[in-house]
C-alpha cells in the first residue's frame, strides 16, 4: 500500500489512536456495567440460588420491585428525604450566599471557613456526625443539655425521627457549602445597575430580592437544584454509615435497598432492576429540571 | 428566613443617605450574627475532633463532661502511629499517584486529539 495519505487523514488516524485508550476505559467502566446490569435485571441472577442462575426472568424482577414490600416505601422515604434536604440546603445556602456577597471585613476568611465542610469526604463527615450525635462521645447532647434546650440526653440514632434529624444535619452540614458556592457565583455576576435603578424607583430591599435577584439567579438556582436533587435522591453513604438503614428499615433509601439487594442478598437480578428503575427516575428528574431551565438559559 | 431579604441592597449605594439609621445598623448586626453562626456551625465539629483526639483514652470512655479536654494527652496519636497508620498513608499515596498519572495521560491524549486533530464525533462533547 504505497498510497500517500493526505496530511488530514494521517492526523485523523493519529487522533483516533489517541482517543481510543480513553474511550476504551470509559466503555469498560460505564457502558459495560450499564448494559451488564440491564441484562441482569431481565434474568434470574440470585447467586444464592444456583438452579435458576442466568435463566430468563422476563419482567419478573421489575414486578418484584413494584409489588414487593420494600421498594415503594423506601422510594417514598427517599422522595421525602430529597424534598426536605434540598429545601433546607436551598434556604440556608441562599441566605449564606446573599450574606457573603456583601462586603464586610474578613469576608475572604469567612468564605474559606464555611466551605471547609464541603471538602470533607461524605464517608468521613457521616462518621464524624455519628460520633457527634453519640450521647457519650459527642457534643450534641452535651451542648443541648448545657443550654437547657430540648433534646439533651437523646439517643439520636435509636429512634426513627431523631435518626432522620441526625441524617439531615449531617447532610446539610456537608452540602450547604456546595449550594452556597454555586449561588454565590451566580450572585457575583448580577449587574449592580439594576439594584441602583430599582432603588431610584423606590423598590424596597425585599422587592429588589424577589423581582431582581431571584429571577436573574434562576439559572444558577436550577443548576444547584439539579445537582443536589440527584445527589440527594441517590443518597447512600450518610445513611449507610450513620443509621445502617435503621432503626428497623425506617431510614432505608432506595440506594441503601439497592446495596442490600446486591451485596447482602446477592440478588443481582432484583438489584439490577432496582438500579434501572433508579436510573429512569433520576433521568426523569433531570429532564424536568432541564425543561424548566432551558428558556431562561437562552434568554 | 427573614435574613435572606436583608443583604440584597447592594453595597456601594447603601452608604450615602441612610447609613446611620437604626434599621441599617440592625441589619448589619443581623448579618454579622448570621455569619458568625454559620462559621461556628461549620467549624465546631473540627474543633471537637481535635479536642477529642487530645483527650486521654480514659476521659473519652468516660463520656462528654465539658467542651475541652480536662488534661491534654497525645496517647491517641502514639497509638495511631503504632497501628497501621503509616501503611494506610502509603496505600493512599500509591492510589493517588497512580490514578492521577493514568488520568492525566489518557485525558491529555484524548483532549489533544479532540481539540486539534479533527476526530469525528467530537461535537458530542
mmCIF file of C-alpha atoms in Angstrom:
data_model
loop_
_atom_site.group_PDB
_atom_site.id
_atom_site.type_symbol
_atom_site.label_atom_id
_atom_site.label_comp_id
_atom_site.label_asym_id
_atom_site.label_seq_id
_atom_site.Cartn_x
_atom_site.Cartn_y
_atom_site.Cartn_z
ATOM 1 C CA UNK A 1 0.000 0.000 0.000
ATOM 2 C CA UNK A 2 2.086 2.812 -1.257
ATOM 3 C CA UNK A 3 -0.793 5.224 -1.461
ATOM 4 C CA UNK A 4 0.180 8.527 0.092
ATOM 5 C CA UNK A 5 -2.317 9.561 2.654
ATOM 6 C CA UNK A 6 -3.255 13.177 2.925
ATOM 7 C CA UNK A 7 -1.998 15.068 5.945
ATOM 8 C CA UNK A 8 -5.531 15.466 7.164
ATOM 9 C CA UNK A 9 -6.229 11.731 7.072
ATOM 10 C CA UNK A 10 -2.975 10.962 8.865
ATOM 11 C CA UNK A 11 -3.856 13.476 11.541
ATOM 12 C CA UNK A 12 -7.269 11.966 11.926
ATOM 13 C CA UNK A 13 -5.925 8.432 12.249
ATOM 14 C CA UNK A 14 -3.450 9.602 14.872
ATOM 15 C CA UNK A 15 -6.340 11.328 16.574
ATOM 16 C CA UNK A 16 -8.397 8.142 16.755
ATOM 17 C CA UNK A 17 -5.411 6.334 18.169
ATOM 18 C CA UNK A 18 -5.033 8.950 20.860
ATOM 19 C CA UNK A 19 -8.717 8.995 21.784
ATOM 20 C CA UNK A 20 -9.018 5.212 21.781
ATOM 21 C CA UNK A 21 -7.482 4.474 25.220
ATOM 22 C CA UNK A 22 -9.793 6.942 26.973
ATOM 23 C CA UNK A 23 -12.815 5.624 25.076
ATOM 24 C CA UNK A 24 -11.946 2.021 25.960
ATOM 25 C CA UNK A 25 -11.592 2.897 29.643
ATOM 26 C CA UNK A 26 -14.870 4.815 29.624
ATOM 27 C CA UNK A 27 -16.664 1.955 27.889
ATOM 28 C CA UNK A 28 -15.271 -0.514 30.422
ATOM 29 C CA UNK A 29 -16.257 1.492 33.484
ATOM 30 C CA UNK A 30 -19.568 2.991 32.324
ATOM 31 C CA UNK A 31 -21.130 1.325 29.299
ATOM 32 C CA UNK A 32 -20.230 -2.264 30.229
ATOM 33 C CA UNK A 33 -21.669 -2.170 33.782
ATOM 34 C CA UNK A 34 -24.736 -0.353 32.491
ATOM 35 C CA UNK A 35 -25.600 -2.997 29.914
ATOM 36 C CA UNK A 36 -24.482 -5.917 32.062
ATOM 37 C CA UNK A 37 -26.789 -4.629 34.770
ATOM 38 C CA UNK A 38 -29.625 -4.184 32.279
ATOM 39 C CA UNK A 39 -29.142 -7.812 31.176
ATOM 40 C CA UNK A 40 -29.119 -8.958 34.803
ATOM 41 C CA UNK A 41 -32.358 -7.149 35.510
ATOM 42 C CA UNK A 42 -34.192 -9.355 32.996
ATOM 43 C CA UNK A 43 -32.696 -12.612 34.313
ATOM 44 C CA UNK A 44 -32.584 -14.673 37.467
ATOM 45 C CA UNK A 45 -29.180 -13.816 38.911
ATOM 46 C CA UNK A 46 -29.618 -14.792 42.540
ATOM 47 C CA UNK A 47 -26.185 -16.089 43.497
ATOM 48 C CA UNK A 48 -27.702 -17.992 46.427
ATOM 49 C CA UNK A 49 -29.989 -19.903 44.074
ATOM 50 C CA UNK A 50 -27.717 -21.675 41.536
ATOM 51 C CA UNK A 51 -30.583 -23.668 39.984
ATOM 52 C CA UNK A 52 -32.130 -20.663 38.234
ATOM 53 C CA UNK A 53 -28.900 -18.718 37.727
ATOM 54 C CA UNK A 54 -28.854 -16.990 34.342
ATOM 55 C CA UNK A 55 -32.304 -18.118 33.204
ATOM 56 C CA UNK A 56 -34.598 -15.505 31.749
ATOM 57 C CA UNK A 57 -36.935 -13.774 34.157
ATOM 58 C CA UNK A 58 -38.837 -11.547 31.778
ATOM 59 C CA UNK A 59 -40.225 -8.652 33.759
ATOM 60 C CA UNK A 60 -40.260 -10.725 36.964
ATOM 61 C CA UNK A 61 -37.632 -8.654 38.716
ATOM 62 C CA UNK A 62 -39.444 -5.427 37.871
ATOM 63 C CA UNK A 63 -42.754 -6.866 39.081
ATOM 64 C CA UNK A 64 -40.993 -7.760 42.325
ATOM 65 C CA UNK A 65 -39.658 -4.200 42.591
ATOM 66 C CA UNK A 66 -43.086 -2.595 42.358
ATOM 67 C CA UNK A 67 -45.137 -5.206 44.224
ATOM 68 C CA UNK A 68 -42.576 -6.151 46.873
ATOM 69 C CA UNK A 69 -42.823 -4.791 50.393
ATOM 70 C CA UNK A 70 -39.587 -2.823 50.441
ATOM 71 C CA UNK A 71 -39.083 -0.730 47.324
ATOM 72 C CA UNK A 72 -42.143 1.517 47.310
ATOM 73 C CA UNK A 73 -41.819 2.549 50.993
ATOM 74 C CA UNK A 74 -38.109 3.243 50.535
ATOM 75 C CA UNK A 75 -38.866 5.252 47.400
ATOM 76 C CA UNK A 76 -41.345 7.336 49.401
ATOM 77 C CA UNK A 77 -38.753 7.834 52.152
ATOM 78 C CA UNK A 78 -36.125 8.827 49.597
ATOM 79 C CA UNK A 79 -38.508 11.293 47.939
ATOM 80 C CA UNK A 80 -39.294 12.861 51.306
ATOM 81 C CA UNK A 81 -35.605 12.994 52.190
ATOM 82 C CA UNK A 82 -34.804 14.615 48.848
ATOM 83 C CA UNK A 83 -37.501 17.289 49.145
ATOM 84 C CA UNK A 84 -36.700 18.172 52.759
ATOM 85 C CA UNK A 85 -32.913 18.141 52.488
ATOM 86 C CA UNK A 86 -32.830 20.094 49.224
ATOM 87 C CA UNK A 87 -35.305 22.632 50.671
ATOM 88 C CA UNK A 88 -33.167 23.104 53.797
ATOM 89 C CA UNK A 89 -29.987 23.396 51.758
ATOM 90 C CA UNK A 90 -31.591 25.808 49.304
ATOM 91 C CA UNK A 91 -32.925 28.100 52.049
ATOM 92 C CA UNK A 92 -29.739 28.143 54.116
ATOM 93 C CA UNK A 93 -27.443 28.162 51.088
ATOM 94 C CA UNK A 94 -29.277 31.102 49.522
ATOM 95 C CA UNK A 95 -29.180 33.041 52.783
ATOM 96 C CA UNK A 96 -25.455 32.375 53.140
ATOM 97 C CA UNK A 97 -24.726 33.287 49.538
ATOM 98 C CA UNK A 98 -26.600 36.599 49.849
ATOM 99 C CA UNK A 99 -24.859 37.481 53.111
ATOM 100 C CA UNK A 100 -21.418 36.509 51.832
ATOM 101 C CA UNK A 101 -21.982 38.585 48.703
ATOM 102 C CA UNK A 102 -21.981 41.750 50.816
ATOM 103 C CA UNK A 103 -18.619 43.298 51.557
ATOM 104 C CA UNK A 104 -17.531 43.071 55.194
ATOM 105 C CA UNK A 105 -14.164 42.835 56.919
ATOM 106 C CA UNK A 106 -12.816 39.287 56.947
ATOM 107 C CA UNK A 107 -15.106 38.115 54.146
ATOM 108 C CA UNK A 108 -12.389 36.064 52.446
ATOM 109 C CA UNK A 109 -11.564 34.188 55.652
ATOM 110 C CA UNK A 110 -15.244 33.568 56.389
ATOM 111 C CA UNK A 111 -15.873 32.285 52.867
ATOM 112 C CA UNK A 112 -12.950 29.890 53.171
ATOM 113 C CA UNK A 113 -14.092 28.740 56.628
ATOM 114 C CA UNK A 114 -17.648 27.864 55.679
ATOM 115 C CA UNK A 115 -16.555 25.971 52.570
ATOM 116 C CA UNK A 116 -14.371 23.581 54.575
ATOM 117 C CA UNK A 117 -17.181 21.056 55.301
ATOM 118 C CA UNK A 118 -17.720 20.621 51.584
ATOM 119 C CA UNK A 119 -14.116 19.439 51.163
ATOM 120 C CA UNK A 120 -14.601 16.604 53.654
ATOM 121 C CA UNK A 121 -15.493 13.271 52.008
ATOM 122 C CA UNK A 122 -19.070 12.201 52.758
ATOM 123 C CA UNK A 123 -17.973 8.999 54.474
ATOM 124 C CA UNK A 124 -15.747 10.974 56.820
ATOM 125 C CA UNK A 125 -18.376 13.600 57.595
ATOM 126 C CA UNK A 126 -21.010 10.924 58.189
ATOM 127 C CA UNK A 127 -18.669 9.048 60.539
ATOM 128 C CA UNK A 128 -17.892 12.319 62.267
ATOM 129 C CA UNK A 129 -21.545 13.252 62.783
ATOM 130 C CA UNK A 130 -22.336 9.765 64.002
ATOM 131 C CA UNK A 131 -19.791 10.395 66.744
ATOM 132 C CA UNK A 132 -21.122 13.920 67.356
ATOM 133 C CA UNK A 133 -24.646 12.557 67.883
ATOM 134 C CA UNK A 134 -23.390 9.823 70.189
ATOM 135 C CA UNK A 135 -24.800 10.554 73.656
ATOM 136 C CA UNK A 136 -21.454 9.798 75.314
ATOM 137 C CA UNK A 137 -18.730 10.858 72.884
ATOM 138 C CA UNK A 138 -20.486 13.629 71.017
ATOM 139 C CA UNK A 139 -21.190 17.268 71.729
ATOM 140 C CA UNK A 140 -24.808 17.473 70.520
ATOM 141 C CA UNK A 141 -26.436 16.080 73.651
ATOM 142 C CA UNK A 142 -23.942 17.867 75.900
ATOM 143 C CA UNK A 143 -24.465 21.280 74.281
ATOM 144 C CA UNK A 144 -28.261 20.896 74.189
ATOM 145 C CA UNK A 145 -28.256 19.874 77.839
ATOM 146 C CA UNK A 146 -25.919 22.692 78.884
ATOM 147 C CA UNK A 147 -28.153 25.237 77.122
ATOM 148 C CA UNK A 148 -31.282 23.648 78.655
ATOM 149 C CA UNK A 149 -32.687 23.046 75.195
ATOM 150 C CA UNK A 150 -34.982 20.105 74.415
ATOM 151 C CA UNK A 151 -33.195 17.064 73.030
ATOM 152 C CA UNK A 152 -30.360 16.737 75.551
ATOM 153 C CA UNK A 153 -29.860 13.086 76.507
ATOM 154 C CA UNK A 154 -31.446 11.809 73.304
ATOM 155 C CA UNK A 155 -30.066 8.619 71.792
ATOM 156 C CA UNK A 156 -30.459 10.108 68.342
ATOM 157 C CA UNK A 157 -29.864 7.108 66.139
ATOM 158 C CA UNK A 158 -32.212 4.851 68.107
ATOM 159 C CA UNK A 159 -35.478 6.463 67.005
ATOM 160 C CA UNK A 160 -36.889 6.944 63.518
ATOM 161 C CA UNK A 161 -37.410 10.710 63.633
ATOM 162 C CA UNK A 162 -34.340 11.502 65.672
ATOM 163 C CA UNK A 163 -32.244 9.336 63.331
ATOM 164 C CA UNK A 164 -33.637 11.246 60.360
ATOM 165 C CA UNK A 165 -32.846 14.517 62.139
ATOM 166 C CA UNK A 166 -29.243 13.413 62.583
ATOM 167 C CA UNK A 167 -29.021 12.394 58.926
ATOM 168 C CA UNK A 168 -30.471 15.739 57.814
ATOM 169 C CA UNK A 169 -27.985 17.664 59.953
ATOM 170 C CA UNK A 170 -25.027 15.679 58.619
ATOM 171 C CA UNK A 171 -26.250 16.005 55.041
ATOM 172 C CA UNK A 172 -26.940 19.743 55.324
ATOM 173 C CA UNK A 173 -23.645 20.430 57.078
ATOM 174 C CA UNK A 174 -21.749 18.964 54.157
ATOM 175 C CA UNK A 175 -23.918 20.177 51.278
ATOM 176 C CA UNK A 176 -24.976 23.707 52.239
ATOM 177 C CA UNK A 177 -21.486 24.976 51.287
ATOM 178 C CA UNK A 178 -21.907 23.427 47.833
ATOM 179 C CA UNK A 179 -25.205 25.242 47.361
ATOM 180 C CA UNK A 180 -23.599 28.426 48.661
ATOM 181 C CA UNK A 181 -20.665 28.248 46.252
ATOM 182 C CA UNK A 182 -22.907 27.851 43.214
ATOM 183 C CA UNK A 183 -25.359 30.572 44.283
ATOM 184 C CA UNK A 184 -22.583 32.958 45.313
ATOM 185 C CA UNK A 185 -21.004 32.543 41.891
ATOM 186 C CA UNK A 186 -24.404 33.332 40.361
ATOM 187 C CA UNK A 187 -24.875 36.416 42.561
ATOM 188 C CA UNK A 188 -21.470 37.838 41.725
ATOM 189 C CA UNK A 189 -22.304 38.273 38.044
ATOM 190 C CA UNK A 190 -25.610 40.118 38.619
ATOM 191 C CA UNK A 191 -25.393 43.697 37.297
ATOM 192 C CA UNK A 192 -25.232 46.335 40.048
ATOM 193 C CA UNK A 193 -27.023 48.919 37.893
ATOM 194 C CA UNK A 194 -30.331 47.067 38.234
ATOM 195 C CA UNK A 195 -30.279 47.436 42.010
ATOM 196 C CA UNK A 196 -29.330 51.079 41.693
ATOM 197 C CA UNK A 197 -32.218 51.907 39.375
ATOM 198 C CA UNK A 198 -34.632 49.830 41.459
ATOM 199 C CA UNK A 199 -33.715 51.967 44.456
ATOM 200 C CA UNK A 200 -34.238 55.143 42.497
ATOM 201 C CA UNK A 201 -37.661 53.813 41.544
ATOM 202 C CA UNK A 202 -38.390 53.293 45.219
ATOM 203 C CA UNK A 203 -38.164 49.496 45.454
ATOM 204 C CA UNK A 204 -37.728 48.020 48.927
ATOM 205 C CA UNK A 205 -34.889 45.548 49.568
ATOM 206 C CA UNK A 206 -37.454 42.747 49.634
ATOM 207 C CA UNK A 207 -38.829 43.817 46.254
ATOM 208 C CA UNK A 208 -35.302 44.013 44.853
ATOM 209 C CA UNK A 209 -34.689 40.486 46.101
ATOM 210 C CA UNK A 210 -37.865 38.923 44.701
ATOM 211 C CA UNK A 211 -38.027 40.938 41.460
ATOM 212 C CA UNK A 212 -34.350 41.185 40.528
ATOM 213 C CA UNK A 213 -32.181 38.711 42.435
ATOM 214 C CA UNK A 214 -34.395 35.624 42.250
ATOM 215 C CA UNK A 215 -35.292 35.854 38.532
ATOM 216 C CA UNK A 216 -31.708 36.571 37.496
ATOM 217 C CA UNK A 217 -30.396 33.872 39.794
ATOM 218 C CA UNK A 218 -32.706 31.274 38.286
ATOM 219 C CA UNK A 219 -30.104 29.607 36.026
ATOM 220 C CA UNK A 220 -27.668 29.229 38.943
ATOM 221 C CA UNK A 221 -30.503 28.061 41.207
ATOM 222 C CA UNK A 222 -31.546 25.444 38.671
ATOM 223 C CA UNK A 223 -28.014 24.089 38.261
ATOM 224 C CA UNK A 224 -27.608 23.869 42.038
ATOM 225 C CA UNK A 225 -31.024 22.215 42.394
ATOM 226 C CA UNK A 226 -30.334 19.618 39.688
ATOM 227 C CA UNK A 227 -27.041 18.608 41.286
ATOM 228 C CA UNK A 228 -28.397 18.471 44.799
ATOM 229 C CA UNK A 229 -31.682 16.772 43.914
ATOM 230 C CA UNK A 230 -29.940 13.959 42.074
ATOM 231 C CA UNK A 231 -27.323 13.551 44.792
ATOM 232 C CA UNK A 232 -29.995 13.548 47.487
ATOM 233 C CA UNK A 233 -32.129 11.056 45.591
ATOM 234 C CA UNK A 234 -29.156 8.697 45.310
ATOM 235 C CA UNK A 235 -28.059 9.252 48.928
ATOM 236 C CA UNK A 236 -26.252 6.256 50.331
ATOM 237 C CA UNK A 237 -23.127 6.906 52.403
ATOM 238 C CA UNK A 238 -24.711 9.118 55.082
ATOM 239 C CA UNK A 239 -27.464 6.575 55.681
ATOM 240 C CA UNK A 240 -25.155 3.568 55.481
ATOM 241 C CA UNK A 241 -22.652 5.000 57.952
ATOM 242 C CA UNK A 242 -24.953 6.771 60.398
ATOM 243 C CA UNK A 243 -28.005 4.541 60.711
ATOM 244 C CA UNK A 244 -27.351 1.450 58.591
ATOM 245 C CA UNK A 245 -30.934 1.921 57.373
ATOM 246 C CA UNK A 246 -32.201 1.526 60.916
ATOM 247 C CA UNK A 247 -33.787 1.517 63.335
ATOM 248 C CA UNK A 248 -35.522 -1.364 61.588
ATOM 249 C CA UNK A 249 -35.707 -0.197 57.999
ATOM 250 C CA UNK A 250 -37.008 3.264 58.848
ATOM 251 C CA UNK A 251 -34.143 5.170 57.219
ATOM 252 C CA UNK A 252 -33.589 2.879 54.232
ATOM 253 C CA UNK A 253 -33.328 4.828 50.997
ATOM 254 C CA UNK A 254 -33.514 3.320 47.510
ATOM 255 C CA UNK A 255 -29.720 3.328 47.186
ATOM 256 C CA UNK A 256 -29.475 1.519 50.503
ATOM 257 C CA UNK A 257 -32.080 -1.017 49.361
ATOM 258 C CA UNK A 258 -30.107 -1.461 46.157
ATOM 259 C CA UNK A 259 -26.884 -2.057 48.064
ATOM 260 C CA UNK A 260 -28.653 -4.618 50.234
ATOM 261 C CA UNK A 261 -30.077 -6.432 47.207
ATOM 262 C CA UNK A 262 -26.628 -6.642 45.606
ATOM 263 C CA UNK A 263 -24.197 -7.184 48.412
ATOM 264 C CA UNK A 264 -26.237 -8.698 51.242
ATOM 265 C CA UNK A 265 -28.840 -10.746 49.395
ATOM 266 C CA UNK A 266 -26.540 -11.382 46.375
ATOM 267 C CA UNK A 267 -29.569 -10.987 44.119
ATOM 268 C CA UNK A 268 -28.154 -9.241 41.061
ATOM 269 C CA UNK A 269 -31.353 -9.667 39.054
ATOM 270 C CA UNK A 270 -33.601 -7.887 41.543
ATOM 271 C CA UNK A 271 -30.815 -5.424 42.401
ATOM 272 C CA UNK A 272 -30.314 -4.730 38.718
ATOM 273 C CA UNK A 273 -33.996 -3.978 38.300
ATOM 274 C CA UNK A 274 -33.879 -1.585 41.267
ATOM 275 C CA UNK A 275 -30.859 0.148 39.687
ATOM 276 C CA UNK A 276 -32.587 0.522 36.334
ATOM 277 C CA UNK A 277 -35.692 1.990 37.967
ATOM 278 C CA UNK A 278 -33.485 4.417 39.902
ATOM 279 C CA UNK A 279 -31.671 5.495 36.746
ATOM 280 C CA UNK A 280 -35.000 6.087 34.989
ATOM 281 C CA UNK A 281 -36.280 8.190 37.900
ATOM 282 C CA UNK A 282 -33.027 10.167 38.029
ATOM 283 C CA UNK A 283 -33.257 10.837 34.294
ATOM 284 C CA UNK A 284 -36.866 11.975 34.717
ATOM 285 C CA UNK A 285 -35.853 14.382 37.486
ATOM 286 C CA UNK A 286 -33.034 15.764 35.354
ATOM 287 C CA UNK A 287 -35.389 16.068 32.374
ATOM 288 C CA UNK A 288 -37.943 18.060 34.365
ATOM 289 C CA UNK A 289 -35.254 20.476 35.547
ATOM 290 C CA UNK A 290 -33.824 20.861 32.053
ATOM 291 C CA UNK A 291 -37.277 21.793 30.745
ATOM 292 C CA UNK A 292 -37.515 24.468 33.417
ATOM 293 C CA UNK A 293 -34.065 25.891 32.946
ATOM 294 C CA UNK A 294 -33.733 25.952 29.169
ATOM 295 C CA UNK A 295 -35.779 29.056 28.261
ATOM 296 C CA UNK A 296 -34.020 31.047 30.983
ATOM 297 C CA UNK A 297 -30.568 29.996 29.885
ATOM 298 C CA UNK A 298 -31.244 31.147 26.332
ATOM 299 C CA UNK A 299 -32.966 34.414 27.263
ATOM 300 C CA UNK B 1 -35.603 33.008 56.629
ATOM 301 C CA UNK B 2 -36.223 36.697 57.050
ATOM 302 C CA UNK B 3 -32.480 37.168 56.889
ATOM 303 C CA UNK B 4 -32.409 36.414 53.175
ATOM 304 C CA UNK B 5 -34.152 39.678 52.454
ATOM 305 C CA UNK B 6 -31.747 41.919 54.258
ATOM 306 C CA UNK B 7 -28.462 41.859 52.434
ATOM 307 C CA UNK B 8 -29.786 42.433 48.985
ATOM 308 C CA UNK B 9 -29.455 46.150 48.772
ATOM 309 C CA UNK B 10 -26.203 46.388 47.049
ATOM 310 C CA UNK B 11 -23.224 47.726 48.898
ATOM 311 C CA UNK B 12 -21.917 50.833 47.138
ATOM 312 C CA UNK B 13 -25.021 52.946 47.193
ATOM 313 C CA UNK B 14 -26.274 51.632 50.512
ATOM 314 C CA UNK B 15 -24.000 54.094 52.202
ATOM 315 C CA UNK B 16 -24.871 57.703 51.328
ATOM 316 C CA UNK B 17 -28.191 58.599 52.944
ATOM 317 C CA UNK B 18 -29.473 56.002 55.368
ATOM 318 C CA UNK B 19 -26.160 54.709 56.682
ATOM 319 C CA UNK B 20 -26.789 55.906 60.231
ATOM 320 C CA UNK B 21 -30.397 54.796 60.534
ATOM 321 C CA UNK B 22 -31.185 52.208 63.180
ATOM 322 C CA UNK B 23 -32.676 49.906 60.557
ATOM 323 C CA UNK B 24 -29.384 49.830 58.736
ATOM 324 C CA UNK B 25 -27.412 49.110 61.897
ATOM 325 C CA UNK B 26 -29.843 46.380 62.946
ATOM 326 C CA UNK B 27 -29.480 44.824 59.511
ATOM 327 C CA UNK B 28 -25.704 44.901 59.750
ATOM 328 C CA UNK B 29 -25.728 43.314 63.205
ATOM 329 C CA UNK B 30 -28.159 40.683 61.965
ATOM 330 C CA UNK B 31 -25.807 39.795 59.122
ATOM 331 C CA UNK B 32 -22.799 39.532 61.410
ATOM 332 C CA UNK B 33 -24.711 37.275 63.801
ATOM 333 C CA UNK B 34 -25.778 35.100 60.874
ATOM 334 C CA UNK B 35 -22.212 34.894 59.536
ATOM 335 C CA UNK B 36 -20.848 34.095 62.988
ATOM 336 C CA UNK B 37 -23.427 31.334 63.439
ATOM 337 C CA UNK B 38 -22.528 29.821 60.052
ATOM 338 C CA UNK B 39 -18.832 29.836 60.849
ATOM 339 C CA UNK B 40 -19.342 28.263 64.269
ATOM 340 C CA UNK B 41 -21.595 25.518 62.912
ATOM 341 C CA UNK B 42 -19.167 24.832 60.058
ATOM 342 C CA UNK B 43 -16.045 24.621 62.172
ATOM 343 C CA UNK B 44 -17.192 23.363 65.569
ATOM 344 C CA UNK B 45 -17.141 19.657 64.585
ATOM 345 C CA UNK B 46 -13.499 20.041 63.563
ATOM 346 C CA UNK B 47 -12.697 21.576 66.926
ATOM 347 C CA UNK B 48 -14.491 18.664 68.587
ATOM 348 C CA UNK B 49 -12.402 16.131 66.669
ATOM 349 C CA UNK B 50 -9.217 17.940 67.673
ATOM 350 C CA UNK B 51 -10.335 18.197 71.308
ATOM 351 C CA UNK B 52 -11.309 14.520 71.440
ATOM 352 C CA UNK B 53 -8.006 13.476 69.867
ATOM 353 C CA UNK B 54 -6.153 15.227 72.690
ATOM 354 C CA UNK B 55 -8.122 13.572 75.483
ATOM 355 C CA UNK B 56 -6.810 10.616 77.417
ATOM 356 C CA UNK B 57 -8.441 7.302 76.451
ATOM 357 C CA UNK B 58 -9.978 7.182 79.946
ATOM 358 C CA UNK B 59 -11.611 10.566 79.521
ATOM 359 C CA UNK B 60 -13.023 9.561 76.124
ATOM 360 C CA UNK B 61 -14.582 6.397 77.504
ATOM 361 C CA UNK B 62 -15.970 8.332 80.486
ATOM 362 C CA UNK B 63 -18.140 10.403 78.117
ATOM 363 C CA UNK B 64 -18.554 14.117 77.458
ATOM 364 C CA UNK B 65 -18.454 16.361 80.535
ATOM 365 C CA UNK B 66 -17.111 19.600 79.073
ATOM 366 C CA UNK B 67 -16.180 21.460 75.932
ATOM 367 C CA UNK B 68 -12.434 20.879 76.214
ATOM 368 C CA UNK B 69 -10.141 18.094 77.456
ATOM 369 C CA UNK B 70 -9.538 18.160 81.187
ATOM 370 C CA UNK B 71 -5.972 17.004 80.575
ATOM 371 C CA UNK B 72 -4.106 17.132 77.250
ATOM 372 C CA UNK B 73 -2.652 13.855 76.066
ATOM 373 C CA UNK B 74 -1.046 12.633 72.855
ATOM 374 C CA UNK B 75 -1.730 8.997 73.721
ATOM 375 C CA UNK B 76 -4.181 8.629 70.822
ATOM 376 C CA UNK B 77 -1.592 9.889 68.344
ATOM 377 C CA UNK B 78 1.016 7.457 69.645
ATOM 378 C CA UNK B 79 -1.455 4.568 69.341
ATOM 379 C CA UNK B 80 -2.255 5.700 65.822
ATOM 380 C CA UNK B 81 1.382 5.729 64.734
ATOM 381 C CA UNK B 82 1.948 2.277 66.243
ATOM 382 C CA UNK B 83 -1.014 0.800 64.417
ATOM 383 C CA UNK B 84 -1.287 0.742 60.641
ATOM 384 C CA UNK B 85 -1.366 4.477 60.056
ATOM 385 C CA UNK B 86 1.849 4.632 58.023
ATOM 386 C CA UNK B 87 0.800 1.674 55.904
ATOM 387 C CA UNK B 88 -2.559 3.343 55.220
ATOM 388 C CA UNK B 89 -0.786 6.568 54.307
ATOM 389 C CA UNK B 90 1.411 4.681 51.851
ATOM 390 C CA UNK B 91 -1.626 2.966 50.321
ATOM 391 C CA UNK B 92 -3.379 6.305 49.849
ATOM 392 C CA UNK B 93 -0.267 7.769 48.243
ATOM 393 C CA UNK B 94 0.008 4.819 45.834
ATOM 394 C CA UNK B 95 -3.618 5.199 44.764
ATOM 395 C CA UNK B 96 -3.418 8.992 44.486
ATOM 396 C CA UNK B 97 -0.238 8.942 42.374
ATOM 397 C CA UNK B 98 -1.227 6.104 40.066
ATOM 398 C CA UNK B 99 -4.775 7.282 39.335
ATOM 399 C CA UNK B 100 -3.571 10.843 38.770
ATOM 400 C CA UNK B 101 -0.861 9.650 36.374
ATOM 401 C CA UNK B 102 -3.264 7.398 34.477
ATOM 402 C CA UNK B 103 -5.943 10.080 34.210
ATOM 403 C CA UNK B 104 -3.508 12.764 33.061
ATOM 404 C CA UNK B 105 -2.027 10.521 30.373
ATOM 405 C CA UNK B 106 -5.356 9.257 28.997
ATOM 406 C CA UNK B 107 -7.156 12.591 29.243
ATOM 407 C CA UNK B 108 -4.383 14.702 27.735
ATOM 408 C CA UNK B 109 -4.018 12.300 24.805
ATOM 409 C CA UNK B 110 -7.746 12.350 24.158
ATOM 410 C CA UNK B 111 -8.047 16.071 24.831
ATOM 411 C CA UNK B 112 -5.332 16.988 22.361
ATOM 412 C CA UNK B 113 -6.776 14.714 19.707
ATOM 413 C CA UNK B 114 -10.303 16.036 20.163
ATOM 414 C CA UNK B 115 -9.201 19.652 20.077
ATOM 415 C CA UNK B 116 -6.581 19.585 17.316
ATOM 416 C CA UNK B 117 -6.766 16.509 15.147
ATOM 417 C CA UNK B 118 -10.292 16.758 13.779
ATOM 418 C CA UNK B 119 -11.609 13.475 15.182
ATOM 419 C CA UNK B 120 -15.151 12.807 14.052
ATOM 420 C CA UNK B 121 -17.864 12.758 16.687
ATOM 421 C CA UNK B 122 -16.248 15.387 18.892
ATOM 422 C CA UNK B 123 -19.343 17.553 18.589
ATOM 423 C CA UNK B 124 -20.913 15.372 21.249
ATOM 424 C CA UNK B 125 -18.537 16.700 23.862
#
